[in-house]
Structures are given as structure tokens and as C-alpha cells.
């Protein structure tokens, strides 16, 4: 492995560490549920990038398969969380509405 590639891999690990720290901070501090969901998606993407960087560093294609599976699971979990947030918002909007007037006495 050339010195330039090795330096780029180390730089990639450093950047992934910073991205993971920022995502973890947003996951813990995030004021709202959608912020936490986006942070969780960012952490999943960071893990996918780490698997791909490990594949590049080791030369093994097994990590590419792992990254592909992680990407599919991450996509499905993001869609599930989005549906959950939509359901929660619908329930809150429905509870804030006043009950319909009953005109049966007219």
C-alpha cells in the first residue's frame, strides 16, 4: 500500500471519528424526535463508511457485503421511524382538535 493511500485512510478514520462524535452528540442532545432520528441515520451512515474504509484498508471484500446489508437495514429503519413520527404527529393533531358538535338534538 502506498504512503498516500495509507495517509488517506488515516485521514478517513479521523473524519469518521469526528462525524461519529457529532452524530452521537445530536442523538443525546437533540431537542426533538426528528432530530434524533436524523442523528441515528447519520450514525448508521458513519458505520457504513467505516465498514467500507475497513474494506479498503484490509483488501477484503467481505466488509463491502457488510456495508451493503447495513445500508439496507438502515434504509428500512429510517422509513419505519419516519412512519412512526408521522403517526405521532397525526395522533397529537387529532387530540388537539375539539370534538365535533352533536346536532342530533336539532
CSV table of C-alpha atoms in Angstrom, one decimal:
chain,number,residue,atom,x,y,z
A,1,UNK,CA,0.0,0.0,0.0
A,2,UNK,CA,1.4,3.4,-0.9
A,3,UNK,CA,2.1,6.1,1.6
A,4,UNK,CA,-0.5,8.4,0.1
A,5,UNK,CA,-3.3,5.7,0.3
A,6,UNK,CA,-2.2,5.0,3.9
A,7,UNK,CA,-2.4,8.6,4.8
A,8,UNK,CA,-5.8,9.0,3.2
A,9,UNK,CA,-7.1,6.0,5.2
A,10,UNK,CA,-5.9,7.5,8.4
A,11,UNK,CA,-7.5,10.8,7.5
A,12,UNK,CA,-10.7,9.0,6.7
A,13,UNK,CA,-10.6,7.3,10.1
A,14,UNK,CA,-10.2,10.7,11.8
A,15,UNK,CA,-13.0,12.2,9.8
A,16,UNK,CA,-15.3,9.3,10.7
A,17,UNK,CA,-14.4,9.7,14.4
A,18,UNK,CA,-15.4,13.4,14.2
A,19,UNK,CA,-18.6,12.5,12.4
A,20,UNK,CA,-19.5,9.8,14.9
A,21,UNK,CA,-18.9,12.2,17.8
A,22,UNK,CA,-21.1,14.9,16.2
A,23,UNK,CA,-23.9,12.4,15.5
A,24,UNK,CA,-23.7,10.9,19.0
A,25,UNK,CA,-23.9,14.4,20.5
A,26,UNK,CA,-27.0,15.2,18.4
A,27,UNK,CA,-28.6,11.9,19.3
A,28,UNK,CA,-28.2,12.7,23.0
A,29,UNK,CA,-28.9,16.4,23.0
A,30,UNK,CA,-31.4,16.6,20.1
A,31,UNK,CA,-34.4,18.6,21.3
A,32,UNK,CA,-37.0,16.8,19.1
A,33,UNK,CA,-37.6,13.3,18.0
A,34,UNK,CA,-36.9,14.0,14.3
A,35,UNK,CA,-33.5,15.4,15.2
A,36,UNK,CA,-32.7,12.2,17.0
A,37,UNK,CA,-33.9,10.1,14.0
A,38,UNK,CA,-31.6,12.1,11.6
A,39,UNK,CA,-28.7,11.6,14.1
A,40,UNK,CA,-29.4,7.9,14.2
A,41,UNK,CA,-29.4,7.8,10.4
A,42,UNK,CA,-26.1,9.7,10.4
A,43,UNK,CA,-24.6,7.2,12.8
A,44,UNK,CA,-25.7,4.3,10.6
A,45,UNK,CA,-24.1,6.1,7.6
A,46,UNK,CA,-20.9,6.6,9.5
A,47,UNK,CA,-20.8,2.9,10.4
A,48,UNK,CA,-21.4,2.0,6.7
A,49,UNK,CA,-18.5,4.3,5.7
A,50,UNK,CA,-16.3,2.7,8.4
A,51,UNK,CA,-17.0,-0.7,7.0
A,52,UNK,CA,-16.1,0.5,3.5
A,53,UNK,CA,-12.9,2.1,4.8
A,54,UNK,CA,-12.0,-1.1,6.6
A,55,UNK,CA,-12.6,-3.0,3.3
A,56,UNK,CA,-10.2,-0.6,1.6
A,57,UNK,CA,-7.6,-0.9,4.3
A,58,UNK,CA,-7.7,-4.7,4.5
A,59,UNK,CA,-8.4,-5.5,0.9
A,60,UNK,CA,-11.2,-7.9,1.9
A,61,UNK,CA,-14.5,-7.7,0.0
A,62,UNK,CA,-16.4,-9.2,3.0
A,63,UNK,CA,-16.7,-5.7,4.5
A,64,UNK,CA,-18.3,-4.4,1.3
A,65,UNK,CA,-21.1,-7.0,1.8
A,66,UNK,CA,-21.4,-6.0,5.4
A,67,UNK,CA,-21.8,-2.3,4.3
A,68,UNK,CA,-24.5,-3.3,1.8
A,69,UNK,CA,-26.5,-5.1,4.4
A,70,UNK,CA,-26.1,-2.3,6.9
A,71,UNK,CA,-27.3,0.2,4.2
A,72,UNK,CA,-30.4,-1.8,3.5
A,73,UNK,CA,-31.3,-2.2,7.2
A,74,UNK,CA,-30.6,1.5,7.8
A,75,UNK,CA,-32.9,2.5,5.0
A,76,UNK,CA,-35.7,0.3,6.3
A,77,UNK,CA,-35.3,1.6,9.9
A,78,UNK,CA,-35.3,5.2,8.7
A,79,UNK,CA,-38.6,4.6,6.8
A,80,UNK,CA,-40.1,2.9,9.9
A,81,UNK,CA,-39.0,5.8,12.1
A,82,UNK,CA,-40.5,8.3,9.7
A,83,UNK,CA,-43.8,6.5,9.7
A,84,UNK,CA,-43.7,6.5,13.5
A,85,UNK,CA,-43.2,10.2,13.6
A,86,UNK,CA,-46.0,10.7,11.2
A,87,UNK,CA,-48.3,8.6,13.3
A,88,UNK,CA,-47.3,10.5,16.5
A,89,UNK,CA,-48.0,13.8,14.7
A,90,UNK,CA,-51.4,12.6,13.5
A,91,UNK,CA,-52.4,11.5,17.0
A,92,UNK,CA,-51.3,14.8,18.5
A,93,UNK,CA,-53.2,16.8,15.9
A,94,UNK,CA,-56.3,14.7,16.4
A,95,UNK,CA,-56.2,15.2,20.2
A,96,UNK,CA,-55.8,19.0,19.8
A,97,UNK,CA,-59.0,19.2,17.7
A,98,UNK,CA,-62.2,20.0,19.5
A,99,UNK,CA,-64.8,17.2,19.4
A,100,UNK,CA,-67.4,17.5,16.7
A,101,UNK,CA,-70.7,19.2,17.6
A,102,UNK,CA,-73.6,16.8,18.1
A,103,UNK,CA,-76.6,18.1,16.1
A,104,UNK,CA,-78.8,15.1,17.0
A,105,UNK,CA,-80.9,17.3,19.3
A,106,UNK,CA,-82.0,19.7,16.5
